[in-house]
Amino acid sequence: MKILKLGDRGKEVLDVQSRLRSLGYDLGTDGVDGYFGQDMHSAVLTFQQESGLVADGVIAENTWCELVEAGYKAGERLLYLRIPPFRGADVLILQRSLNCLGFNAGPEDGIFGSLTERAVLDFQKNAGLVMDGMVDDSVLRIMAKVTKDGEPHSTEAKIPDRNGGHAGGRSLSGITVAIDPGHGGEDDGFVLASGLREKDLNLDVSLMLAKSLESLGAKIVLTRDSDSPMNLYDRPAVANAAKADIFLSIHHGYYTSSRAQGAAGYYFCRQGYFSEAGSLLAQHIVDRLADELQIPAIPVLGRNFAVLRETQMTAIMIEPVLMTGEGPGGMETAALAQRESESILAGLREYFTT
Ligand SMILES: [Zn+2]
């Protein structure tokens, strides 16, 4: 393309000027007149600075492309994965919205790549739409309800998980459950005076749960099955790679005060978006734990934990029992782990069958 600089004239200059103006840049008193004057020069410099470009005040290919891309408004064109990929401000807003809502659209780079497509598919799945990866009116309409320029605009707004979060009478057989025993390796979690370490109890409960789920026909992936270290961000990655249906992170809370007691559950929540499926599932499990262990059911809480945010499926964290002072009152650790895993299983069953 022809390089445009201070002092140039012509229809190309006119084109650049009208793009700058529609993006809200000030062209001074002369406005869109086809002449590359001082006012246009400062507008170009500002645009370049704001776009992370080299600010040289000259319109060469890079600045021209950015200018064209910046002009795409959300909904102006149908976006989908293609080669070469769609690029532009509309893609960027889409990525920001998806990321904001907890769908991993990858880096917000304004390029519609395969990560963005996968996030669109996840969004469509959660919203109960046809999963075709096309960002059409149906996608934009739901997204507009929950976000404004990539920011969720109401604490009430959320994407409806399909069926309001209900699993809709599925069988445990055939589903894939990712179980994530918290901590491991160097990271003990808490350690009680009795020597009981959280990482071991988490693992015991997880292994027992894995075994019973497997006997019911579920497929299991464990983020760790021994006392090995596991990076926080690798945990959701294991579940994502296995395309798990459910992600269960098992932890135990610890408080010095013996007044703190109960079963706790957490689901994904961020800036107004929350996972309905996650909150329902956590509630079922916490209720079963409370009944079985005769402890209070702590109201389930929305949290933006990495394992809940980075996972691409219904994900929850459970703390079956908050440990206090001496630990489980009079119960053998193995017996406790057994009862915890049975209660979690009962809660999972209840969630899937009701
Ligand atoms: Zn923990």
PDB file of N, CA, C and O in Angstrom, residues 93-105 112 114-148 150 152 157-163 268 273-274 311-313:
ATOM      1  N   ILE A  93     -13.498  -7.876  21.755  1.00  0.00           N
ATOM      2  CA  ILE A  93     -14.613  -7.745  22.705  1.00  0.00           C
ATOM      3  C   ILE A  93     -15.201  -9.127  22.997  1.00  0.00           C
ATOM      4  O   ILE A  93     -15.520  -9.458  24.138  1.00  0.00           O
ATOM      5  N   LEU A  94     -15.295  -9.940  21.958  1.00  0.00           N
ATOM      6  CA  LEU A  94     -15.793 -11.307  22.142  1.00  0.00           C
ATOM      7  C   LEU A  94     -14.896 -12.085  23.107  1.00  0.00           C
ATOM      8  O   LEU A  94     -15.364 -12.721  24.045  1.00  0.00           O
ATOM      9  N   GLN A  95     -13.590 -12.003  22.882  1.00  0.00           N
ATOM     10  CA  GLN A  95     -12.639 -12.721  23.746  1.00  0.00           C
ATOM     11  C   GLN A  95     -12.719 -12.227  25.180  1.00  0.00           C
ATOM     12  O   GLN A  95     -12.695 -13.013  26.123  1.00  0.00           O
ATOM     13  N   ARG A  96     -12.809 -10.897  25.325  1.00  0.00           N
ATOM     14  CA  ARG A  96     -12.862 -10.336  26.678  1.00  0.00           C
ATOM     15  C   ARG A  96     -14.133 -10.801  27.385  1.00  0.00           C
ATOM     16  O   ARG A  96     -14.118 -11.175  28.546  1.00  0.00           O
ATOM     17  N   SER A  97     -15.240 -10.807  26.652  1.00  0.00           N
ATOM     18  CA  SER A  97     -16.500 -11.256  27.240  1.00  0.00           C
ATOM     19  C   SER A  97     -16.404 -12.718  27.656  1.00  0.00           C
ATOM     20  O   SER A  97     -16.802 -13.089  28.751  1.00  0.00           O
ATOM     21  N   LEU A  98     -15.884 -13.537  26.751  1.00  0.00           N
ATOM     22  CA  LEU A  98     -15.786 -14.974  27.043  1.00  0.00           C
ATOM     23  C   LEU A  98     -14.875 -15.218  28.241  1.00  0.00           C
ATOM     24  O   LEU A  98     -15.219 -15.965  29.164  1.00  0.00           O
ATOM     25  N   ASN A  99     -13.724 -14.581  28.252  1.00  0.00           N
ATOM     26  CA  ASN A  99     -12.777 -14.757  29.362  1.00  0.00           C
ATOM     27  C   ASN A  99     -13.371 -14.283  30.674  1.00  0.00           C
ATOM     28  O   ASN A  99     -13.216 -14.918  31.713  1.00  0.00           O
ATOM     29  N   CYS A 100     -14.047 -13.169  30.597  1.00  0.00           N
ATOM     30  CA  CYS A 100     -14.674 -12.583  31.765  1.00  0.00           C
ATOM     31  C   CYS A 100     -15.697 -13.534  32.373  1.00  0.00           C
ATOM     32  O   CYS A 100     -15.895 -13.573  33.564  1.00  0.00           O
ATOM     33  N   LEU A 101     -16.357 -14.271  31.511  1.00  0.00           N
ATOM     34  CA  LEU A 101     -17.405 -15.172  31.961  1.00  0.00           C
ATOM     35  C   LEU A 101     -16.849 -16.537  32.357  1.00  0.00           C
ATOM     36  O   LEU A 101     -17.583 -17.437  32.715  1.00  0.00           O
ATOM     37  N   GLY A 102     -15.534 -16.681  32.270  1.00  0.00           N
ATOM     38  CA  GLY A 102     -14.932 -17.929  32.716  1.00  0.00           C
ATOM     39  C   GLY A 102     -14.724 -18.950  31.614  1.00  0.00           C
ATOM     40  O   GLY A 102     -14.310 -20.073  31.877  1.00  0.00           O
ATOM     41  N   PHE A 103     -15.019 -18.557  30.359  1.00  0.00           N
ATOM     42  CA  PHE A 103     -14.708 -19.448  29.236  1.00  0.00           C
ATOM     43  C   PHE A 103     -13.326 -19.036  28.761  1.00  0.00           C
ATOM     44  O   PHE A 103     -13.057 -17.859  28.618  1.00  0.00           O
ATOM     45  N   ASN A 104     -12.494 -20.005  28.526  1.00  0.00           N
ATOM     46  CA  ASN A 104     -11.118 -19.664  28.202  1.00  0.00           C
ATOM     47  C   ASN A 104     -10.947 -19.393  26.714  1.00  0.00           C
ATOM     48  O   ASN A 104     -10.783 -20.312  25.922  1.00  0.00           O
ATOM     49  N   ALA A 105     -10.998 -18.118  26.344  1.00  0.00           N
ATOM     50  CA  ALA A 105     -10.846 -17.754  24.934  1.00  0.00           C
ATOM     51  C   ALA A 105      -9.386 -17.505  24.594  1.00  0.00           C
ATOM     52  O   ALA A 105      -9.064 -17.062  23.504  1.00  0.00           O
ATOM     53  N   PHE A 112      -9.251 -14.369  16.008  1.00  0.00           N
ATOM     54  CA  PHE A 112     -10.158 -15.485  16.245  1.00  0.00           C
ATOM     55  C   PHE A 112      -9.453 -16.806  15.915  1.00  0.00           C
ATOM     56  O   PHE A 112      -9.505 -17.290  14.795  1.00  0.00           O
ATOM     57  N   SER A 114      -8.151 -20.939  17.405  1.00  0.00           N
ATOM     58  CA  SER A 114      -8.849 -22.153  17.829  1.00  0.00           C
ATOM     59  C   SER A 114      -9.277 -22.097  19.297  1.00  0.00           C
ATOM     60  O   SER A 114     -10.295 -22.672  19.672  1.00  0.00           O
ATOM     61  N   LEU A 115      -8.515 -21.380  20.139  1.00  0.00           N
ATOM     62  CA  LEU A 115      -8.928 -21.251  21.544  1.00  0.00           C
ATOM     63  C   LEU A 115     -10.222 -20.462  21.649  1.00  0.00           C
ATOM     64  O   LEU A 115     -11.114 -20.787  22.436  1.00  0.00           O
ATOM     65  N   THR A 116     -10.313 -19.414  20.839  1.00  0.00           N
ATOM     66  CA  THR A 116     -11.534 -18.605  20.851  1.00  0.00           C
ATOM     67  C   THR A 116     -12.711 -19.442  20.367  1.00  0.00           C
ATOM     68  O   THR A 116     -13.796 -19.391  20.936  1.00  0.00           O
ATOM     69  N   GLU A 117     -12.465 -20.247  19.330  1.00  0.00           N
ATOM     70  CA  GLU A 117     -13.558 -21.098  18.841  1.00  0.00           C
ATOM     71  C   GLU A 117     -14.038 -22.054  19.929  1.00  0.00           C
ATOM     72  O   GLU A 117     -15.233 -22.253  20.125  1.00  0.00           O
ATOM     73  N   ARG A 118     -13.070 -22.638  20.640  1.00  0.00           N
ATOM     74  CA  ARG A 118     -13.455 -23.587  21.689  1.00  0.00           C
ATOM     75  C   ARG A 118     -14.269 -22.902  22.779  1.00  0.00           C
ATOM     76  O   ARG A 118     -15.228 -23.455  23.306  1.00  0.00           O
ATOM     77  N   ALA A 119     -13.888 -21.670  23.095  1.00  0.00           N
ATOM     78  CA  ALA A 119     -14.628 -20.922  24.122  1.00  0.00           C
ATOM     79  C   ALA A 119     -16.050 -20.615  23.637  1.00  0.00           C
ATOM     80  O   ALA A 119     -17.007 -20.678  24.410  1.00  0.00           O
ATOM     81  N   VAL A 120     -16.180 -20.304  22.344  1.00  0.00           N
ATOM     82  CA  VAL A 120     -17.508 -20.042  21.786  1.00  0.00           C
ATOM     83  C   VAL A 120     -18.362 -21.308  21.878  1.00  0.00           C
ATOM     84  O   VAL A 120     -19.529 -21.272  22.272  1.00  0.00           O
ATOM     85  N   LEU A 121     -17.745 -22.448  21.554  1.00  0.00           N
ATOM     86  CA  LEU A 121     -18.465 -23.720  21.644  1.00  0.00           C
ATOM     87  C   LEU A 121     -18.919 -23.992  23.086  1.00  0.00           C
ATOM     88  O   LEU A 121     -20.054 -24.411  23.319  1.00  0.00           O
ATOM     89  N   ASP A 122     -18.027 -23.735  24.042  1.00  0.00           N
ATOM     90  CA  ASP A 122     -18.381 -23.925  25.457  1.00  0.00           C
ATOM     91  C   ASP A 122     -19.517 -23.006  25.868  1.00  0.00           C
ATOM     92  O   ASP A 122     -20.422 -23.393  26.594  1.00  0.00           O
ATOM     93  N   PHE A 123     -19.415 -21.768  25.398  1.00  0.00           N
ATOM     94  CA  PHE A 123     -20.456 -20.790  25.707  1.00  0.00           C
ATOM     95  C   PHE A 123     -21.793 -21.267  25.144  1.00  0.00           C
ATOM     96  O   PHE A 123     -22.815 -21.240  25.823  1.00  0.00           O
ATOM     97  N   GLN A 124     -21.774 -21.722  23.897  1.00  0.00           N
ATOM     98  CA  GLN A 124     -23.005 -22.195  23.264  1.00  0.00           C
ATOM     99  C   GLN A 124     -23.585 -23.383  24.024  1.00  0.00           C
ATOM    100  O   GLN A 124     -24.786 -23.478  24.230  1.00  0.00           O
ATOM    101  N   LYS A 125     -22.693 -24.252  24.459  1.00  0.00           N
ATOM    102  CA  LYS A 125     -23.134 -25.434  25.211  1.00  0.00           C
ATOM    103  C   LYS A 125     -23.812 -25.007  26.508  1.00  0.00           C
ATOM    104  O   LYS A 125     -24.896 -25.470  26.833  1.00  0.00           O
ATOM    105  N   ASN A 126     -23.168 -24.087  27.217  1.00  0.00           N
ATOM    106  CA  ASN A 126     -23.713 -23.624  28.493  1.00  0.00           C
ATOM    107  C   ASN A 126     -25.016 -22.870  28.331  1.00  0.00           C
ATOM    108  O   ASN A 126     -25.861 -22.876  29.217  1.00  0.00           O
ATOM    109  N   ALA A 127     -25.138 -22.189  27.205  1.00  0.00           N
ATOM    110  CA  ALA A 127     -26.335 -21.382  26.986  1.00  0.00           C
ATOM    111  C   ALA A 127     -27.446 -22.186  26.315  1.00  0.00           C
ATOM    112  O   ALA A 127     -28.523 -21.673  26.067  1.00  0.00           O
ATOM    113  N   GLY A 128     -27.155 -23.466  26.034  1.00  0.00           N
ATOM    114  CA  GLY A 128     -28.162 -24.312  25.414  1.00  0.00           C
ATOM    115  C   GLY A 128     -28.379 -24.007  23.942  1.00  0.00           C
ATOM    116  O   GLY A 128     -29.444 -24.278  23.390  1.00  0.00           O
ATOM    117  N   LEU A 129     -27.363 -23.443  23.284  1.00  0.00           N
ATOM    118  CA  LEU A 129     -27.477 -23.102  21.858  1.00  0.00           C
ATOM    119  C   LEU A 129     -26.864 -24.206  20.999  1.00  0.00           C
ATOM    120  O   LEU A 129     -26.163 -25.076  21.507  1.00  0.00           O
ATOM    121  N   VAL A 130     -27.133 -24.129  19.708  1.00  0.00           N
ATOM    122  CA  VAL A 130     -26.499 -25.058  18.778  1.00  0.00           C
ATOM    123  C   VAL A 130     -24.989 -24.826  18.829  1.00  0.00           C
ATOM    124  O   VAL A 130     -24.525 -23.686  18.733  1.00  0.00           O
ATOM    125  N   MET A 131     -24.228 -25.878  18.988  1.00  0.00           N
ATOM    126  CA  MET A 131     -22.780 -25.732  19.092  1.00  0.00           C
ATOM    127  C   MET A 131     -22.136 -25.786  17.714  1.00  0.00           C
ATOM    128  O   MET A 131     -21.702 -26.836  17.254  1.00  0.00           O
ATOM    129  N   ASP A 132     -22.082 -24.630  17.054  1.00  0.00           N
ATOM    130  CA  ASP A 132     -21.485 -24.604  15.722  1.00  0.00           C
ATOM    131  C   ASP A 132     -20.287 -23.660  15.637  1.00  0.00           C
ATOM    132  O   ASP A 132     -19.666 -23.525  14.584  1.00  0.00           O
ATOM    133  N   GLY A 133     -19.973 -22.987  16.759  1.00  0.00           N
ATOM    134  CA  GLY A 133     -18.805 -22.107  16.759  1.00  0.00           C
ATOM    135  C   GLY A 133     -18.989 -20.809  15.991  1.00  0.00           C
ATOM    136  O   GLY A 133     -18.038 -20.064  15.803  1.00  0.00           O
ATOM    137  N   MET A 134     -20.202 -20.543  15.536  1.00  0.00           N
ATOM    138  CA  MET A 134     -20.466 -19.308  14.797  1.00  0.00           C
ATOM    139  C   MET A 134     -20.988 -18.253  15.766  1.00  0.00           C
ATOM    140  O   MET A 134     -21.959 -18.492  16.480  1.00  0.00           O
ATOM    141  N   VAL A 135     -20.355 -17.090  15.750  1.00  0.00           N
ATOM    142  CA  VAL A 135     -20.810 -16.013  16.635  1.00  0.00           C
ATOM    143  C   VAL A 135     -21.903 -15.238  15.911  1.00  0.00           C
ATOM    144  O   VAL A 135     -21.647 -14.258  15.219  1.00  0.00           O
ATOM    145  N   ASP A 136     -23.117 -15.729  16.036  1.00  0.00           N
ATOM    146  CA  ASP A 136     -24.236 -15.104  15.346  1.00  0.00           C
ATOM    147  C   ASP A 136     -25.119 -14.345  16.337  1.00  0.00           C
ATOM    148  O   ASP A 136     -24.760 -14.166  17.494  1.00  0.00           O
ATOM    149  N   ASP A 137     -26.275 -13.918  15.881  1.00  0.00           N
ATOM    150  CA  ASP A 137     -27.180 -13.137  16.735  1.00  0.00           C
ATOM    151  C   ASP A 137     -27.535 -13.845  18.027  1.00  0.00           C
ATOM    152  O   ASP A 137     -27.627 -13.222  19.077  1.00  0.00           O
ATOM    153  N   SER A 138     -27.754 -15.165  17.947  1.00  0.00           N
ATOM    154  CA  SER A 138     -28.186 -15.879  19.143  1.00  0.00           C
ATOM    155  C   SER A 138     -27.112 -15.811  20.230  1.00  0.00           C
ATOM    156  O   SER A 138     -27.407 -15.661  21.407  1.00  0.00           O
ATOM    157  N   VAL A 139     -25.847 -15.906  19.803  1.00  0.00           N
ATOM    158  CA  VAL A 139     -24.739 -15.816  20.761  1.00  0.00           C
ATOM    159  C   VAL A 139     -24.629 -14.388  21.294  1.00  0.00           C
ATOM    160  O   VAL A 139     -24.535 -14.160  22.501  1.00  0.00           O
ATOM    161  N   LEU A 140     -24.679 -13.426  20.382  1.00  0.00           N
ATOM    162  CA  LEU A 140     -24.496 -12.028  20.785  1.00  0.00           C
ATOM    163  C   LEU A 140     -25.626 -11.541  21.684  1.00  0.00           C
ATOM    164  O   LEU A 140     -25.411 -10.755  22.596  1.00  0.00           O
ATOM    165  N   ARG A 141     -26.823 -12.042  21.426  1.00  0.00           N
ATOM    166  CA  ARG A 141     -27.962 -11.614  22.233  1.00  0.00           C
ATOM    167  C   ARG A 141     -27.786 -12.047  23.690  1.00  0.00           C
ATOM    168  O   ARG A 141     -27.980 -11.264  24.612  1.00  0.00           O
ATOM    169  N   ILE A 142     -27.406 -13.298  23.891  1.00  0.00           N
ATOM    170  CA  ILE A 142     -27.213 -13.784  25.263  1.00  0.00           C
ATOM    171  C   ILE A 142     -26.017 -13.094  25.898  1.00  0.00           C
ATOM    172  O   ILE A 142     -26.047 -12.691  27.058  1.00  0.00           O
ATOM    173  N   MET A 143     -24.974 -12.912  25.094  1.00  0.00           N
ATOM    174  CA  MET A 143     -23.786 -12.268  25.638  1.00  0.00           C
ATOM    175  C   MET A 143     -24.089 -10.816  26.035  1.00  0.00           C
ATOM    176  O   MET A 143     -23.589 -10.324  27.035  1.00  0.00           O
ATOM    177  N   ALA A 144     -24.910 -10.158  25.239  1.00  0.00           N
ATOM    178  CA  ALA A 144     -25.253  -8.764  25.546  1.00  0.00           C
ATOM    179  C   ALA A 144     -26.035  -8.669  26.845  1.00  0.00           C
ATOM    180  O   ALA A 144     -25.971  -7.666  27.549  1.00  0.00           O
ATOM    181  N   LYS A 145     -26.760  -9.721  27.178  1.00  0.00           N
ATOM    182  CA  LYS A 145     -27.528  -9.716  28.420  1.00  0.00           C
ATOM    183  C   LYS A 145     -26.600  -9.764  29.629  1.00  0.00           C
ATOM    184  O   LYS A 145     -26.915  -9.244  30.681  1.00  0.00           O
ATOM    185  N   VAL A 146     -25.507 -10.459  29.490  1.00  0.00           N
ATOM    186  CA  VAL A 146     -24.631 -10.648  30.653  1.00  0.00           C
ATOM    187  C   VAL A 146     -23.412  -9.741  30.669  1.00  0.00           C
ATOM    188  O   VAL A 146     -22.782  -9.577  31.699  1.00  0.00           O
ATOM    189  N   THR A 147     -23.070  -9.163  29.515  1.00  0.00           N
ATOM    190  CA  THR A 147     -21.895  -8.309  29.510  1.00  0.00           C
ATOM    191  C   THR A 147     -22.157  -7.017  28.751  1.00  0.00           C
ATOM    192  O   THR A 147     -23.061  -6.931  27.938  1.00  0.00           O
ATOM    193  N   LYS A 148     -21.324  -6.022  29.029  1.00  0.00           N
ATOM    194  CA  LYS A 148     -21.348  -4.804  28.234  1.00  0.00           C
ATOM    195  C   LYS A 148     -19.903  -4.519  27.860  1.00  0.00           C
ATOM    196  O   LYS A 148     -19.071  -4.329  28.750  1.00  0.00           O
ATOM    197  N   GLY A 150     -17.666  -6.442  27.130  1.00  0.00           N
ATOM    198  CA  GLY A 150     -16.757  -7.370  27.783  1.00  0.00           C
ATOM    199  C   GLY A 150     -16.818  -7.354  29.294  1.00  0.00           C
ATOM    200  O   GLY A 150     -16.165  -8.130  29.944  1.00  0.00           O
ATOM    201  N   PRO A 152     -19.262  -7.848  32.576  1.00  0.00           N
ATOM    202  CA  PRO A 152     -20.610  -8.191  33.045  1.00  0.00           C
ATOM    203  C   PRO A 152     -21.235  -6.960  33.696  1.00  0.00           C
ATOM    204  O   PRO A 152     -20.563  -6.250  34.430  1.00  0.00           O
ATOM    205  N   ALA A 157     -27.053 -10.916  36.356  1.00  0.00           N
ATOM    206  CA  ALA A 157     -26.894 -11.570  35.066  1.00  0.00           C
ATOM    207  C   ALA A 157     -26.009 -12.799  35.157  1.00  0.00           C
ATOM    208  O   ALA A 157     -25.024 -12.815  35.855  1.00  0.00           O
ATOM    209  N   LYS A 158     -26.362 -13.811  34.458  1.00  0.00           N
ATOM    210  CA  LYS A 158     -25.510 -14.982  34.345  1.00  0.00           C
ATOM    211  C   LYS A 158     -25.948 -15.767  33.130  1.00  0.00           C
ATOM    212  O   LYS A 158     -27.069 -15.658  32.673  1.00  0.00           O
ATOM    213  N   ILE A 159     -25.047 -16.541  32.605  1.00  0.00           N
ATOM    214  CA  ILE A 159     -25.435 -17.399  31.506  1.00  0.00           C
ATOM    215  C   ILE A 159     -26.264 -18.516  32.090  1.00  0.00           C
ATOM    216  O   ILE A 159     -25.853 -19.130  33.059  1.00  0.00           O
ATOM    217  N   PRO A 160     -27.404 -18.791  31.520  1.00  0.00           N
ATOM    218  CA  PRO A 160     -28.112 -19.947  32.037  1.00  0.00           C
ATOM    219  C   PRO A 160     -27.344 -21.211  31.672  1.00  0.00           C
ATOM    220  O   PRO A 160     -27.090 -21.456  30.512  1.00  0.00           O
ATOM    221  N   ASP A 161     -26.904 -21.956  32.669  1.00  0.00           N
ATOM    222  CA  ASP A 161     -26.392 -23.281  32.355  1.00  0.00           C
ATOM    223  C   ASP A 161     -27.603 -24.007  31.788  1.00  0.00           C
ATOM    224  O   ASP A 161     -28.722 -23.679  32.118  1.00  0.00           O
ATOM    225  N   ARG A 162     -27.373 -24.956  30.946  1.00  0.00           N
ATOM    226  CA  ARG A 162     -28.503 -25.637  30.344  1.00  0.00           C
ATOM    227  C   ARG A 162     -29.421 -26.210  31.436  1.00  0.00           C
ATOM    228  O   ARG A 162     -28.951 -26.710  32.445  1.00  0.00           O
ATOM    229  N   ASN A 163     -30.704 -26.119  31.265  1.00  0.00           N
ATOM    230  CA  ASN A 163     -31.684 -26.608  32.232  1.00  0.00           C
ATOM    231  C   ASN A 163     -31.506 -25.986  33.618  1.00  0.00           C
ATOM    232  O   ASN A 163     -31.690 -26.657  34.631  1.00  0.00           O
ATOM    233  N   PHE A 268     -17.861 -21.828  40.846  1.00  0.00           N
ATOM    234  CA  PHE A 268     -17.247 -20.689  40.161  1.00  0.00           C
ATOM    235  C   PHE A 268     -18.166 -19.476  40.126  1.00  0.00           C
ATOM    236  O   PHE A 268     -19.335 -19.568  39.766  1.00  0.00           O
ATOM    237  N   TYR A 273     -21.106 -13.317  37.100  1.00  0.00           N
ATOM    238  CA  TYR A 273     -21.409 -14.608  36.488  1.00  0.00           C
ATOM    239  C   TYR A 273     -21.240 -15.689  37.537  1.00  0.00           C
ATOM    240  O   TYR A 273     -20.309 -15.643  38.321  1.00  0.00           O
ATOM    241  N   PHE A 274     -22.148 -16.645  37.587  1.00  0.00           N
ATOM    242  CA  PHE A 274     -21.858 -17.804  38.423  1.00  0.00           C
ATOM    243  C   PHE A 274     -22.360 -19.063  37.754  1.00  0.00           C
ATOM    244  O   PHE A 274     -23.254 -19.029  36.911  1.00  0.00           O
ATOM    245  N   THR A 311     -11.122 -24.475  34.630  1.00  0.00           N
ATOM    246  CA  THR A 311     -11.747 -25.716  34.168  1.00  0.00           C
ATOM    247  C   THR A 311     -12.872 -25.398  33.201  1.00  0.00           C
ATOM    248  O   THR A 311     -13.591 -24.416  33.383  1.00  0.00           O
ATOM    249  N   GLN A 312     -13.027 -26.235  32.179  1.00  0.00           N
ATOM    250  CA  GLN A 312     -14.031 -25.962  31.152  1.00  0.00           C
ATOM    251  C   GLN A 312     -15.282 -26.815  31.337  1.00  0.00           C
ATOM    252  O   GLN A 312     -16.017 -27.060  30.395  1.00  0.00           O
ATOM    253  N   MET A 313     -15.500 -27.303  32.556  1.00  0.00           N
ATOM    254  CA  MET A 313     -16.687 -28.105  32.816  1.00  0.00           C
ATOM    255  C   MET A 313     -17.255 -27.654  34.169  1.00  0.00           C
ATOM    256  O   MET A 313     -16.687 -26.767  34.809  1.00  0.00           O
TER     257      MET A 313
END
